[in-house]
């Protein structure tokens, strides 16, 4: 069997079709089957050689499916994860864990009860540039880390969907759980945890509904602080034209700065540079620019599925902490 994992996917929409399925293929794993009530989504899966079921129950009954990637709209993660946890299959569930904190809490209870191998799909942990960044921070390249600054933004208009006629659930507060803050900030918050090896503990946010015509926030600024005192700020937005610079990550320290441009997101590549804190000179940092974070995420999850000692890298409790930060930030909005 080796590391060639048999995957199922619940919710074969944009991210599953355009990023996860290629990641499964490029890792040498196999997409066995999908479950999706949408006809167009099922047809797309069949065109990629997968079996296509209407229900999660049918996917669970498929013995060739070992691990399941959940990529439904946010409010539907819970029912899929609870059913899958009871089935004994491993679960990789998209972020945010759920649209509502109570659902995320219930998911953690379910995966704990069944001792499920569960991970939230924080693909940014697996971008080769971010892995290089983490190693450089650990080696002390920037000295004492003082601050992390993240910009992660895009343009999301009200009619955006991946298939014609499909529901744009992202602009529905009950289905999405929020707007740009709920959708995009989890990536940055989790990435900070990955880079530093410690979580944000205090977080405040301001949101706006400024440029788009819908009920969820289209922009947010967040400020946070870790237990050891590192500050973080994040700008996330649905109101930033895609042609503008909109994906940037900076790690500042007492001896220099690491800057990653165009690495946040689903695709391979981008750039990483070190700026020396005394001379101000720049130095490019090499990393694998061919491997996408989705490919690396599939490889890492598959490896941990076969080698349980590697599962320590994943923590549903840590992911629930990120959800709690987001819920608190929304609840405290003026
Ligand atoms: N990690 C990332 O970079 C990233 C990028 C995009 C989306 N996401 C996350 O992935 C999830 C899906 O986002 P998307 O943009 O692909 O959405 P989408 O709307 O393109 O696709 C959702 C799919 O789920 C299907 N679906 C609806 N109800 C279902 C049900 N009950 N059971 C099974 N399938 C059902 C729909 O038919 C559709 O095919 C969200 O949680 C989102 O936050 C993550």
XYZ file of C-alpha atoms and ligand atoms in Angstrom:
378
model
C 0.000 0.000 0.000
C 2.910 2.374 0.773
C 1.975 6.018 1.087
C -0.512 5.765 -1.809
C -3.560 6.865 0.169
C -7.082 6.303 -1.155
C -8.854 9.650 -0.752
C -12.482 10.622 -0.604
C -13.668 14.212 -0.874
C -16.872 15.627 0.600
C -17.753 18.766 -1.366
C -16.099 18.747 -4.793
C -16.192 22.485 -5.474
C -13.534 25.072 -6.229
C -10.792 24.235 -3.753
C -11.261 20.469 -4.011
C -11.261 20.409 -7.792
C -8.601 23.032 -8.538
C -6.133 22.439 -5.686
C -6.751 19.282 -3.638
C -7.363 16.868 -6.536
C -4.128 17.961 -8.293
C -2.310 17.680 -4.949
C -3.572 14.094 -4.519
C -2.520 13.227 -8.056
C 0.923 14.874 -7.824
C 1.630 13.138 -4.508
C 0.995 9.783 -6.194
C -2.109 9.164 -4.072
C -5.517 8.257 -5.519
C -8.806 10.159 -5.546
C -11.244 7.266 -5.125
C -14.597 8.980 -4.715
C -16.423 12.183 -3.879
C -19.731 12.927 -2.154
C -21.586 15.996 -3.374
C -25.275 16.755 -3.935
C -24.365 19.076 -6.818
C -24.710 17.560 -10.282
C -21.977 19.731 -11.838
C -19.582 18.907 -8.999
C -20.227 15.158 -9.343
C -19.770 15.334 -13.114
C -16.427 17.118 -12.622
C -15.277 14.377 -10.235
C -16.295 11.625 -12.635
C -14.400 13.382 -15.422
C -11.332 13.089 -13.165
C -11.834 9.340 -12.800
C -13.435 9.301 -9.333
C -16.645 7.629 -8.252
C -19.317 10.209 -7.424
C -21.902 9.740 -4.681
C -24.714 12.023 -3.615
C -24.305 11.308 0.099
C -21.550 11.051 2.687
C -23.027 7.704 3.818
C -22.249 6.183 0.415
C -18.675 7.552 0.549
C -18.225 6.074 4.022
C -19.390 2.685 2.718
C -16.665 2.716 0.046
C -13.883 0.478 1.440
C -11.179 1.983 -0.774
C -11.581 5.402 0.867
C -9.086 5.696 3.727
C -8.888 9.453 4.272
C -11.500 12.105 3.564
C -10.993 15.771 2.733
C -14.007 17.864 3.763
C -14.473 20.937 1.559
C -18.141 21.801 1.844
C -19.340 25.304 2.736
C -18.321 26.075 6.322
C -21.697 25.441 8.009
C -21.708 21.853 6.667
C -18.291 20.788 7.990
C -19.731 19.581 11.296
C -22.221 17.023 9.961
C -19.608 15.547 7.617
C -16.900 15.404 10.301
C -19.223 13.814 12.875
C -20.304 11.113 10.408
C -16.742 10.465 9.263
C -15.369 10.334 12.820
C -17.845 7.581 13.668
C -16.789 5.695 10.525
C -13.122 5.436 11.497
C -11.799 7.208 8.375
C -9.092 9.851 8.753
C -10.273 13.448 8.223
C -8.654 16.524 6.703
C -11.251 19.305 7.085
C -11.034 22.712 5.453
C -10.702 25.914 7.428
C -12.379 27.577 9.205
C -13.307 24.471 11.205
C -16.956 25.551 11.126
C -19.192 28.579 10.682
C -20.009 28.625 14.405
C -17.782 27.993 17.419
C -20.289 25.515 18.923
C -20.012 23.371 15.791
C -16.210 23.363 15.990
C -16.441 22.353 19.664
C -18.775 19.480 18.756
C -16.349 18.349 16.041
C -13.498 18.127 18.545
C -15.709 16.089 20.905
C -16.518 13.704 18.023
C -12.927 13.187 16.866
C -11.743 12.760 20.463
C -14.491 10.227 21.225
C -13.557 8.082 18.242
C -9.766 8.722 18.438
C -9.948 9.885 14.817
C -6.866 11.125 12.984
C -8.224 14.638 12.339
C -6.503 17.701 10.890
C -7.752 21.097 9.804
C -6.466 21.826 6.291
C -4.110 24.668 7.130
C -2.198 24.304 3.899
C -0.016 27.365 4.598
C 1.973 25.265 7.079
C 3.094 23.221 4.092
C 4.220 25.953 1.696
C 7.957 25.330 1.171
C 8.731 29.040 1.728
C 6.936 28.959 5.080
C 8.808 25.821 6.134
C 12.080 27.576 5.245
C 10.943 30.627 7.211
C 10.219 28.564 10.282
C 13.660 26.935 10.137
C 15.390 30.310 9.746
C 13.484 31.751 12.706
C 14.418 28.717 14.816
C 18.082 29.139 13.825
C 17.958 32.734 15.105
C 18.453 34.383 11.716
C 16.352 37.444 12.618
C 17.494 37.501 16.258
C 14.698 37.933 18.763
C 11.409 37.972 16.861
C 9.418 41.077 17.684
C 6.610 41.274 15.108
C 4.824 39.428 12.309
C 2.914 41.390 9.651
C 0.603 39.666 7.189
C -1.431 40.920 4.246
C -3.762 38.346 2.703
C -6.443 39.834 0.505
C -8.485 39.252 -2.637
C -11.514 40.529 -4.523
C -14.755 38.654 -3.855
C -17.805 40.069 -5.597
C -21.318 38.984 -4.707
C -21.819 36.755 -7.766
C -18.587 34.769 -7.351
C -19.025 30.983 -7.533
C -16.955 28.181 -8.975
C -19.794 26.735 -11.075
C -22.483 28.720 -12.901
C -25.718 28.783 -10.922
C -24.064 27.700 -7.654
C -24.750 29.338 -4.326
C -22.217 31.990 -3.175
C -22.319 30.786 0.433
C -19.358 33.050 1.389
C -21.580 36.117 1.583
C -24.216 34.421 3.774
C -23.362 35.033 7.460
C -24.994 31.781 8.605
C -23.243 29.599 6.044
C -19.835 31.270 6.181
C -19.842 32.420 9.813
C -18.466 35.816 8.773
C -16.685 37.488 5.881
C -13.045 38.176 5.063
C -12.136 37.907 8.757
C -13.625 34.413 9.096
C -12.404 33.172 5.724
C -8.878 34.555 5.468
C -7.630 35.328 8.993
C -7.500 31.647 10.100
C -4.696 31.063 7.596
C -2.578 33.847 9.067
C -3.332 33.010 12.701
C -2.422 29.371 12.186
C 0.661 30.249 10.153
C 1.920 32.475 12.967
C 1.515 29.521 15.335
C 3.473 27.321 12.912
C 6.284 29.832 12.363
C 6.771 30.700 16.023
C 5.762 27.480 17.765
C 3.428 29.495 19.975
C -0.134 30.707 19.594
C -1.620 34.149 19.572
C -3.328 34.532 22.948
C -4.757 38.063 22.757
C -6.534 39.280 19.642
C -8.611 42.313 18.667
C -10.112 43.192 15.300
C -11.929 45.900 13.422
C -13.983 45.041 10.349
C -15.499 47.005 7.500
C -18.287 46.490 4.954
C -17.000 49.109 2.618
C -16.765 48.175 -1.045
C -18.920 45.094 -1.597
C -22.663 44.796 -1.580
C -23.322 41.989 0.914
C -24.003 41.203 4.547
C -20.570 40.003 5.690
C -17.408 42.025 6.368
C -15.296 42.732 3.272
C -12.172 43.749 5.174
C -10.579 43.459 8.600
C -7.499 44.506 10.516
C -6.388 42.330 13.402
C -3.779 42.868 16.090
C -2.563 40.036 18.257
C 0.100 39.054 20.758
C 1.637 35.704 21.711
C 2.267 34.575 25.268
C 5.962 35.488 24.960
C 5.089 38.986 23.699
C 5.484 38.812 19.914
C 3.073 41.192 18.183
C 1.182 40.353 15.009
C -0.945 42.306 12.629
C -3.039 40.966 9.808
C -4.899 42.731 7.033
C -7.448 40.484 5.331
C -9.870 41.631 2.650
C -12.432 40.729 0.014
C -12.205 44.272 -1.349
C -8.668 44.317 -2.741
C -8.413 44.124 -6.558
C -6.547 40.961 -7.471
C -3.979 42.859 -9.592
C -2.700 44.774 -6.541
C 0.071 43.497 -4.207
C -2.029 41.503 -1.745
C -0.051 38.541 -0.368
C 2.803 39.510 1.947
C 4.326 38.114 5.117
C 7.056 39.805 7.158
C 8.871 38.481 10.220
C 10.806 41.221 12.009
C 13.496 40.627 14.579
C 16.297 42.419 16.371
C 18.820 41.352 13.709
C 16.874 41.364 10.468
C 13.672 40.748 8.586
C 12.352 37.865 6.503
C 9.886 38.865 3.789
C 7.754 36.394 1.827
C 5.850 37.764 -1.151
C 3.100 35.862 -2.977
C 3.534 32.747 -0.859
C 0.227 33.028 1.031
C -2.395 31.204 -1.061
C -2.960 27.911 -2.798
C -0.193 27.940 -5.403
C 3.519 27.140 -5.510
C 6.208 29.791 -5.799
C 6.568 33.357 -4.555
C 9.754 34.825 -3.121
C 11.566 34.907 0.195
C 14.278 37.393 1.172
C 16.338 38.197 4.231
C 17.175 41.828 5.011
C 20.146 42.290 7.324
C 19.376 44.489 10.321
C 22.777 46.206 10.316
C 23.730 46.628 6.654
C 20.214 46.663 5.171
C 21.382 44.353 2.395
C 18.967 41.840 0.843
C 19.607 38.175 0.299
C 17.232 35.841 -1.553
C 16.437 32.597 0.285
C 16.067 29.452 -1.836
C 13.121 27.079 -1.416
C 11.253 24.571 -3.584
C 9.222 26.795 -5.902
C 7.558 23.880 -7.715
C 5.703 22.205 -4.839
C 2.331 23.711 -3.941
C 1.166 23.849 -0.327
C -1.653 21.461 -1.281
C 0.767 18.877 -2.643
C 2.902 19.131 0.496
C -0.196 18.988 2.690
C -1.307 15.738 1.017
C 2.172 14.244 1.385
C 2.409 15.185 5.074
C -1.091 13.943 5.921
C -0.563 10.681 4.032
C 2.739 10.117 5.768
C 1.163 10.741 9.190
C -1.692 8.390 8.300
C 0.862 5.605 7.829
C 3.170 6.693 10.692
C 1.104 7.645 13.765
C 4.090 9.246 15.535
C 3.957 12.052 12.927
C 0.413 12.995 14.000
C 1.810 15.089 16.848
C 2.147 17.892 14.272
C -1.660 18.117 14.162
C -3.917 19.275 16.979
C -7.674 19.730 16.897
C -7.372 21.541 20.241
C -4.982 24.087 18.720
C -7.374 24.552 15.795
C -10.233 25.077 18.232
C -8.163 27.782 19.926
C -7.931 29.573 16.551
C -11.721 29.320 16.207
C -12.140 30.766 19.707
C -9.907 33.710 18.814
C -12.051 34.432 15.763
C -15.309 34.096 17.698
C -14.016 36.419 20.419
C -12.855 38.955 17.828
C -16.296 39.015 16.199
C -18.084 39.172 19.558
C -15.981 42.139 20.668
C -16.538 44.236 17.540
C -17.720 47.730 18.424
N -7.329 26.341 2.125
C -7.699 27.178 1.168
O -6.866 27.863 0.590
C -9.148 27.246 0.786
C -9.493 27.845 -0.441
C -10.850 27.871 -0.792
C -11.801 27.332 0.044
N -11.447 26.782 1.239
C -12.455 26.198 2.132
O -12.972 25.029 1.477
C -14.375 24.920 1.692
C -15.079 24.899 0.328
O -14.840 26.114 -0.358
P -15.038 26.212 -1.959
O -14.592 27.560 -2.336
O -14.426 25.045 -2.606
O -16.632 26.133 -2.060
P -17.515 25.799 -3.336
O -18.806 26.499 -3.149
O -16.745 26.032 -4.606
O -17.726 24.206 -3.235
C -18.499 23.627 -2.225
C -18.975 22.257 -2.706
O -19.684 21.630 -1.646
C -20.816 20.998 -2.202
N -21.798 20.740 -1.159
C -22.813 21.531 -0.717
N -23.500 20.879 0.242
C -22.914 19.680 0.416
C -23.171 18.571 1.266
N -24.175 18.587 2.164
N -22.368 17.477 1.159
C -21.356 17.448 0.270
N -21.061 18.476 -0.560
C -21.831 19.582 -0.480
C -21.282 21.940 -3.302
O -22.140 21.280 -4.230
C -19.924 22.335 -3.908
O -19.536 21.412 -4.913
C -14.735 26.080 2.610
O -14.720 25.645 3.949
C -13.644 27.097 2.374
O -13.420 27.958 3.474
C -10.124 26.729 1.601
